[in-house]
Amino acid sequence: MILAICEHDPIQAKELGEYVSKLPDIDILYYPCGRALLRALRKGQRFDFVLFELELPDKNGLEIARIWRACQPKG
């Protein structure tokens, strides 16, 4: 399973990563801002789950969620 964590505060990102890293078979990718996450999506990176804060400095988290969903394969 691939999990993306999009959090601009490195301390909070680390804490969240430590918590979810206890799950079996999980790879965690960290992104400090919405633009970085969107760049990864455009390059073909796929995620099973994305955790992000709603109030990112550069993009609204809900906007990123809509874009991520639109990038997911159908069916």
CSV table of C-alpha atoms in Angstrom, one decimal, residues 2-67:
chain,number,residue,atom,x,y,z
A,2,ILE,CA,1.3,3.5,-0.9
A,3,LEU,CA,0.3,6.3,1.4
A,4,ALA,CA,1.0,10.0,0.7
A,5,ILE,CA,1.3,12.4,3.5
A,6,CYS,CA,1.0,16.1,2.4
A,7,GLU,CA,1.8,18.2,5.4
A,8,HIS,CA,3.8,21.5,5.5
A,9,ASP,CA,4.8,21.1,9.1
A,10,PRO,CA,7.7,18.5,9.2
A,11,ILE,CA,7.1,17.7,12.9
A,12,GLN,CA,3.5,16.9,12.3
A,13,ALA,CA,4.3,14.9,9.1
A,14,LYS,CA,6.8,12.8,11.0
A,15,GLU,CA,4.4,12.1,13.9
A,16,LEU,CA,1.7,11.1,11.5
A,17,GLY,CA,4.1,8.9,9.5
A,18,GLU,CA,5.3,7.2,12.7
A,19,TYR,CA,1.7,6.4,13.7
A,20,VAL,CA,0.7,4.9,10.3
A,21,SER,CA,4.0,3.2,9.8
A,22,LYS,CA,2.9,0.6,12.3
A,23,LEU,CA,0.5,-0.7,9.7
A,24,PRO,CA,1.7,-3.8,7.7
A,25,ASP,CA,3.0,-3.4,4.1
A,26,ILE,CA,2.8,0.3,3.9
A,27,ASP,CA,5.1,2.7,2.0
A,28,ILE,CA,4.9,6.3,3.0
A,29,LEU,CA,5.8,9.2,0.7
A,30,TYR,CA,6.0,12.7,2.2
A,31,TYR,CA,5.1,15.9,0.4
A,32,PRO,CA,5.6,19.3,2.0
A,33,CYS,CA,3.1,21.2,-0.2
A,34,GLY,CA,0.2,20.6,-2.5
A,35,ARG,CA,2.2,21.5,-5.6
A,36,ALA,CA,4.8,18.8,-4.8
A,37,LEU,CA,2.0,16.2,-4.5
A,38,LEU,CA,0.4,17.4,-7.8
A,39,ARG,CA,3.8,17.2,-9.6
A,40,ALA,CA,4.1,13.6,-8.4
A,41,LEU,CA,0.6,12.8,-9.7
A,42,ARG,CA,1.5,14.4,-13.1
A,43,LYS,CA,4.6,12.2,-13.3
A,44,GLY,CA,2.5,9.1,-12.8
A,45,GLN,CA,2.9,8.4,-9.1
A,46,ARG,CA,-0.1,6.5,-7.7
A,47,PHE,CA,-1.3,6.4,-4.1
A,48,ASP,CA,-3.7,4.1,-2.4
A,49,PHE,CA,-4.4,6.7,0.3
A,50,VAL,CA,-3.6,10.4,0.7
A,51,LEU,CA,-3.6,12.2,4.1
A,52,PHE,CA,-3.3,16.0,3.8
A,53,GLU,CA,-4.1,19.0,5.8
A,54,LEU,CA,-7.0,21.1,4.5
A,55,GLU,CA,-5.2,24.4,4.8
A,56,LEU,CA,-1.9,24.1,3.0
A,57,PRO,CA,0.1,27.2,2.2
A,58,ASP,CA,-0.1,26.9,-1.6
A,59,LYS,CA,-3.3,24.9,-2.3
A,60,ASN,CA,-6.5,24.1,-0.6
A,61,GLY,CA,-6.5,20.5,0.5
A,62,LEU,CA,-10.0,19.8,-0.8
A,63,GLU,CA,-8.9,21.1,-4.3
A,64,ILE,CA,-6.0,18.6,-4.2
A,65,ALA,CA,-8.4,15.8,-3.2
A,66,ARG,CA,-10.6,16.5,-6.2
A,67,ILE,CA,-7.6,16.5,-8.6
